[in-house]
Short mmCIF file of N, CA and C in Angstrom, two decimals:
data_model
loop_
_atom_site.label_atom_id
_atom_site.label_comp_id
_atom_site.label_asym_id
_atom_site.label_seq_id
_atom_site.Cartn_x
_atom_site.Cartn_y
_atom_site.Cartn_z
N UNK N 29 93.03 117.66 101.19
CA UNK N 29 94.09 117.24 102.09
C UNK N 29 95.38 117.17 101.29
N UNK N 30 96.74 117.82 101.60
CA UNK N 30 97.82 117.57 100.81
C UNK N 30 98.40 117.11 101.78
N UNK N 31 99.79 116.13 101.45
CA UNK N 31 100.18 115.40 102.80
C UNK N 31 101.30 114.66 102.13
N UNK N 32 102.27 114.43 102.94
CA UNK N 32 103.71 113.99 102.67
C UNK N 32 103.51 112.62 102.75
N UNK N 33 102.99 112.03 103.55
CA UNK N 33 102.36 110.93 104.62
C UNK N 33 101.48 109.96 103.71
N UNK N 34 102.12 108.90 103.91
CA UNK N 34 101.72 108.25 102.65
C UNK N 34 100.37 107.04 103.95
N UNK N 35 99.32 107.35 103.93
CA UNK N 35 98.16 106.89 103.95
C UNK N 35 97.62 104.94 103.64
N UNK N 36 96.58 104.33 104.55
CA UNK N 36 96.69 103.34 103.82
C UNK N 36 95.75 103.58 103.12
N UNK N 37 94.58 104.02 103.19
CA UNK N 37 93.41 104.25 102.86
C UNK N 37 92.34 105.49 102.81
N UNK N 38 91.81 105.74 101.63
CA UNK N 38 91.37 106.75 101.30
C UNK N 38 90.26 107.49 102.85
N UNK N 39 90.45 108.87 103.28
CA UNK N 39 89.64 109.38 103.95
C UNK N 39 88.32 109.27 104.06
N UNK N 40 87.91 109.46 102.46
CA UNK N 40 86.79 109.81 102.63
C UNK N 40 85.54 108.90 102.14
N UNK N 41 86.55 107.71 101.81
CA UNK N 41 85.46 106.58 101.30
C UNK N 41 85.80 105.32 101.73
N UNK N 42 87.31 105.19 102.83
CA UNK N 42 87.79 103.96 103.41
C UNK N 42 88.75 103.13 102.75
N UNK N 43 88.04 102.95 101.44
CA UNK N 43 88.90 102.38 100.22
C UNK N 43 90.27 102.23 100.48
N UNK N 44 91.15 101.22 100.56
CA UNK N 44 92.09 101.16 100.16
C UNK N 44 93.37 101.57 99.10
N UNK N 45 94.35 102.51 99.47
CA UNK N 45 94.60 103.12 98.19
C UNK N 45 95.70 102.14 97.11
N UNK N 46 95.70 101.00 97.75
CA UNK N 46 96.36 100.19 96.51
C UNK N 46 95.31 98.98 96.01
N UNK N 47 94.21 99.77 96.19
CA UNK N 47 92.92 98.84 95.83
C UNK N 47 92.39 99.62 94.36
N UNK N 48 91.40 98.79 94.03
CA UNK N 48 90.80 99.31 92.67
C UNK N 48 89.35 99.67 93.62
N UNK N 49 88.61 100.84 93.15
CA UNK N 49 88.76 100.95 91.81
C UNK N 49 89.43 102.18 91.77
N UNK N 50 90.86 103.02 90.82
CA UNK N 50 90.86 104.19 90.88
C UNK N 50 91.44 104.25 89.13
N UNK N 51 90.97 105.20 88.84
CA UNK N 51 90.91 105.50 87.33
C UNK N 51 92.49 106.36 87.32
N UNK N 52 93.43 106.10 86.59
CA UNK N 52 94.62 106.70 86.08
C UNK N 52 94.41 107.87 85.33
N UNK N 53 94.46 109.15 85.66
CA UNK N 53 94.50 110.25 84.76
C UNK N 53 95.30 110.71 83.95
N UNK N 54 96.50 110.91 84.30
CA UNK N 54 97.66 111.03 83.66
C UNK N 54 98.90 110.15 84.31
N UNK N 55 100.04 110.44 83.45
CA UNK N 55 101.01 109.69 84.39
C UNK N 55 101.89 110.35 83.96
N UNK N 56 103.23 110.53 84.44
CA UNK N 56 104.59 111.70 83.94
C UNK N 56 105.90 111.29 84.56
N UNK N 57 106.72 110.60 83.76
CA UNK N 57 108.26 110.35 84.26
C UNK N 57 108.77 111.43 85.17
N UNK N 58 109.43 111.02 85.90
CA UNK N 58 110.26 111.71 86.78
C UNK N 58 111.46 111.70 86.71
N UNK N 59 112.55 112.25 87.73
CA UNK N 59 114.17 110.95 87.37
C UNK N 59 114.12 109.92 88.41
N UNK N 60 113.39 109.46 89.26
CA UNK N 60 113.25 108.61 90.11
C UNK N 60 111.82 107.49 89.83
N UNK N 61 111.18 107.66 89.07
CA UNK N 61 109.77 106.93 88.47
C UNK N 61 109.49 107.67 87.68
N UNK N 62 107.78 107.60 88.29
CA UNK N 62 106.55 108.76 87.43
C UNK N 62 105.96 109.05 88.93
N UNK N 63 105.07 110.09 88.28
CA UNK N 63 104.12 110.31 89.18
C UNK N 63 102.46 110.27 88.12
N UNK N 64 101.31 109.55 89.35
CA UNK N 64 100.48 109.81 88.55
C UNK N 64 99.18 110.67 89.30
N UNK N 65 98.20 110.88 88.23
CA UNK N 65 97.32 111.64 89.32
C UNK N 65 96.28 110.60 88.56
N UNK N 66 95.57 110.15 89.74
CA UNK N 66 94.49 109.14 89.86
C UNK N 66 93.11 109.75 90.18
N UNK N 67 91.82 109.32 90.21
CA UNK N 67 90.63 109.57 90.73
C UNK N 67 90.19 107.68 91.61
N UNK N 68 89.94 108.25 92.81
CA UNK N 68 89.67 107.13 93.60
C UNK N 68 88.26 106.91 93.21
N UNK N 69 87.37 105.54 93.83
CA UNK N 69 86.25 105.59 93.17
C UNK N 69 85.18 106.32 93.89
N UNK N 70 85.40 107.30 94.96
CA UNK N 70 84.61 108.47 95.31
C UNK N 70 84.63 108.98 94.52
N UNK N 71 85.96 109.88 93.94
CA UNK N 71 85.61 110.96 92.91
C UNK N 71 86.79 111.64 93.89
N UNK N 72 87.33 111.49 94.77
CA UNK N 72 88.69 112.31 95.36
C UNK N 72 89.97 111.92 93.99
N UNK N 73 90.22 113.32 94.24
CA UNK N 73 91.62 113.38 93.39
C UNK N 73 92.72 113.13 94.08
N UNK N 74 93.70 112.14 93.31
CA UNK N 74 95.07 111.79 93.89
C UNK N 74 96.38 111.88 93.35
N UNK N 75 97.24 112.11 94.03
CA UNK N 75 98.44 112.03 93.28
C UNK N 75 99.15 111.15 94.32
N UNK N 76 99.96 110.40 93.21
CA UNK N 76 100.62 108.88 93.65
C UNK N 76 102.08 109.28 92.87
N UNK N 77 103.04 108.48 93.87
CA UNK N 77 104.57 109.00 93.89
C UNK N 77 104.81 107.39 93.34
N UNK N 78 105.41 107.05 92.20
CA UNK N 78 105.95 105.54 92.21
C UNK N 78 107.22 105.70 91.97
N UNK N 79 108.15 105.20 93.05
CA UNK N 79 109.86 105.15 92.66
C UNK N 79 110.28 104.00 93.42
N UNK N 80 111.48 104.00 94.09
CA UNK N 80 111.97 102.80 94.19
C UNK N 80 111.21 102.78 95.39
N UNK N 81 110.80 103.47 96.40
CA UNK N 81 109.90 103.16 97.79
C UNK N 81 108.53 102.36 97.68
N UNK N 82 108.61 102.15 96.21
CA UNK N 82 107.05 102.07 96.04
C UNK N 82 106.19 102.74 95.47
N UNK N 83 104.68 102.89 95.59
CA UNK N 83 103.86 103.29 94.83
C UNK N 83 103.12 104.13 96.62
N UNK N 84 102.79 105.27 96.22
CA UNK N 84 102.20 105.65 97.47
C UNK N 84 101.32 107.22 96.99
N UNK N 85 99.95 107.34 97.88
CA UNK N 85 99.17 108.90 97.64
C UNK N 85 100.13 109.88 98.74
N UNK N 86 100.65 111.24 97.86
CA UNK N 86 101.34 112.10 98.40
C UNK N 86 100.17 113.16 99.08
N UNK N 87 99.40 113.16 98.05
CA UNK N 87 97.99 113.95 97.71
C UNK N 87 96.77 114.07 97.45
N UNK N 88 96.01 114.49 98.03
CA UNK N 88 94.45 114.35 97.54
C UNK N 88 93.46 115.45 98.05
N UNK N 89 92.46 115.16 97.68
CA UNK N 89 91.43 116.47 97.27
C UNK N 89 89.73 115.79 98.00
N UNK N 90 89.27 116.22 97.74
CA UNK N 90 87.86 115.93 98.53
C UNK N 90 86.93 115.16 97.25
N UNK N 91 86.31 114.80 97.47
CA UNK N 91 85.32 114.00 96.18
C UNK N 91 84.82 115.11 95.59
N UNK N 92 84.52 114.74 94.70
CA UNK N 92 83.50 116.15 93.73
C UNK N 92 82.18 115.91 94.28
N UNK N 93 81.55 117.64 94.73
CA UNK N 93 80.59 117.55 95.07
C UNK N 93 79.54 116.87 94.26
N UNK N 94 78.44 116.45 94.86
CA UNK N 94 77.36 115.57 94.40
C UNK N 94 77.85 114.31 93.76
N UNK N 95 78.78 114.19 94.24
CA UNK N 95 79.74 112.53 93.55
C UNK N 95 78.96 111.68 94.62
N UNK N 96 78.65 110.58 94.03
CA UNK N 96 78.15 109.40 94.78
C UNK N 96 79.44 108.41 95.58
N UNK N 97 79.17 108.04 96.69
CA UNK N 97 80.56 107.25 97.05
C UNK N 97 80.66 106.30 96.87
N UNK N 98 81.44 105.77 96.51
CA UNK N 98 81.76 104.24 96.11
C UNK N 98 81.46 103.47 97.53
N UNK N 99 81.43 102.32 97.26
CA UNK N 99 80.95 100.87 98.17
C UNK N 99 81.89 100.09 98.18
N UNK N 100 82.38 99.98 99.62
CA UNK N 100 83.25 98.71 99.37
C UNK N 100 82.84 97.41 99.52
N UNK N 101 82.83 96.43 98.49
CA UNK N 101 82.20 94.94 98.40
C UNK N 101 82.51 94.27 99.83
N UNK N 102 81.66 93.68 99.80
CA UNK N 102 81.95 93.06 101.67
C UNK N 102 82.58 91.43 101.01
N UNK N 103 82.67 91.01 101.87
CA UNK N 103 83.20 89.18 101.27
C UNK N 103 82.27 88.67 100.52
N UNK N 104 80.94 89.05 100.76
CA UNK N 104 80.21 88.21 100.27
C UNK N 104 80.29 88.17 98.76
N UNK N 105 80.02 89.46 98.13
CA UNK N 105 80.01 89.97 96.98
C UNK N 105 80.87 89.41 96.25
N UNK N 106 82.37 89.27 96.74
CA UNK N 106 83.39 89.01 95.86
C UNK N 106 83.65 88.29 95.71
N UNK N 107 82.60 86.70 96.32
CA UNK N 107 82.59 85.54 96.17
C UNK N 107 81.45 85.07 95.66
N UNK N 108 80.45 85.98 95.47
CA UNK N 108 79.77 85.16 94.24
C UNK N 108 80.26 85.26 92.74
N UNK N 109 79.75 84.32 92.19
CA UNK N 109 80.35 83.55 90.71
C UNK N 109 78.96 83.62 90.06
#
Protein backbone atom coordinates (compact mmCIF):
# COMPACT_ATOMS: atom_id res chain seq x y z
CA UNK A 1 0.00 0.00 0.00
CA UNK A 2 1.69 3.50 -0.75
CA UNK A 3 -0.45 6.37 0.45
CA UNK A 4 -0.24 10.10 1.16
CA UNK A 5 -2.90 9.53 3.92
CA UNK A 6 -1.59 9.35 7.03
CA UNK A 7 -3.49 6.23 8.73
CA UNK A 8 -4.23 5.52 12.43
CA UNK A 9 -3.45 2.07 12.40
CA UNK A 10 -1.63 -0.53 10.73
CA UNK A 11 -3.85 -2.61 7.96
CA UNK A 12 -2.77 -5.56 8.38
CA UNK A 13 -2.26 -6.26 12.02
CA UNK A 14 -4.61 -3.32 13.62
CA UNK A 15 -1.71 -2.10 15.62
CA UNK A 16 -1.57 1.27 16.19
CA UNK A 17 0.99 3.19 14.27
CA UNK A 18 2.22 5.42 17.11
CA UNK A 19 2.26 2.30 19.21
CA UNK A 20 5.22 -0.06 19.85
CA UNK A 21 6.18 -2.43 18.85
CA UNK A 22 7.95 -1.11 15.56
CA UNK A 23 11.68 -1.54 15.07
CA UNK A 24 13.52 1.75 13.49
CA UNK A 25 15.51 0.82 10.41
CA UNK A 26 17.06 3.69 9.30
CA UNK A 27 16.41 7.28 9.79
CA UNK A 28 17.63 10.33 7.28
CA UNK A 29 17.41 14.22 7.81
CA UNK A 30 15.44 16.03 5.58
CA UNK A 31 15.10 20.04 5.42
CA UNK A 32 11.87 19.80 7.24
CA UNK A 33 12.77 16.65 9.87
CA UNK A 34 13.83 13.06 8.96
CA UNK A 35 12.19 10.47 7.55
CA UNK A 36 12.34 6.98 8.86
CA UNK A 37 11.64 3.56 7.54
CA UNK A 38 10.31 1.35 10.35
CA UNK A 39 9.16 -2.46 10.48
CA UNK A 40 5.78 -2.72 12.37
CA UNK A 41 5.53 -5.77 14.59
CA UNK A 42 3.87 -7.84 11.68
CA UNK A 43 6.81 -7.52 9.63
CA UNK A 44 5.01 -4.65 7.22
CA UNK A 45 7.45 -2.13 6.06
CA UNK A 46 6.99 1.60 6.82
CA UNK A 47 7.97 4.81 6.09
CA UNK A 48 7.19 7.61 8.61
CA UNK A 49 7.39 11.46 7.69
CA UNK A 50 8.46 13.42 11.11
CA UNK A 51 8.34 17.35 10.64
CA UNK A 52 6.60 19.99 12.15
CA UNK A 53 2.94 18.10 11.42
CA UNK A 54 4.14 15.44 13.38
CA UNK A 55 5.24 12.00 13.09
CA UNK A 56 2.98 10.05 10.57
CA UNK A 57 3.16 6.42 7.99
CA UNK A 58 3.29 7.93 4.35
CA UNK A 59 4.00 4.23 3.37
CA UNK A 60 3.88 0.68 3.69
CA UNK A 61 4.27 -2.72 2.30
CA UNK A 62 2.57 -6.03 3.21
CA UNK A 63 4.21 -8.24 6.06
CA UNK A 64 6.85 -10.61 4.88
CA UNK A 65 5.53 -13.67 3.80
CA UNK A 66 5.46 -16.45 6.46
CA UNK A 67 5.91 -13.54 9.10
CA UNK A 68 3.92 -14.37 12.13
CA UNK A 69 1.52 -11.44 13.24
CA UNK A 70 1.94 -9.70 16.09
CA UNK A 71 -0.83 -9.67 19.03
CA UNK A 72 -2.19 -6.91 20.39
CA UNK A 73 -2.13 -7.21 24.41
CA UNK A 74 -5.72 -6.88 25.55
CA UNK A 75 -5.98 -4.88 29.11
CA UNK A 76 -5.51 -7.65 30.82
CA UNK A 77 -1.97 -8.40 29.90
CA UNK A 78 -0.73 -4.97 30.42
CA UNK A 79 -1.81 -5.01 33.82
CA UNK A 80 -0.29 -7.81 35.14
CA UNK A 81 2.87 -7.11 37.35
Amino acid sequence: MTSTEATAACPYCGWPDGGEPFRVLSRHATATGHTEWTRCGCGSLQVRVADGGGTRVVSRSGPAPGAAPARRPDAASRCRG
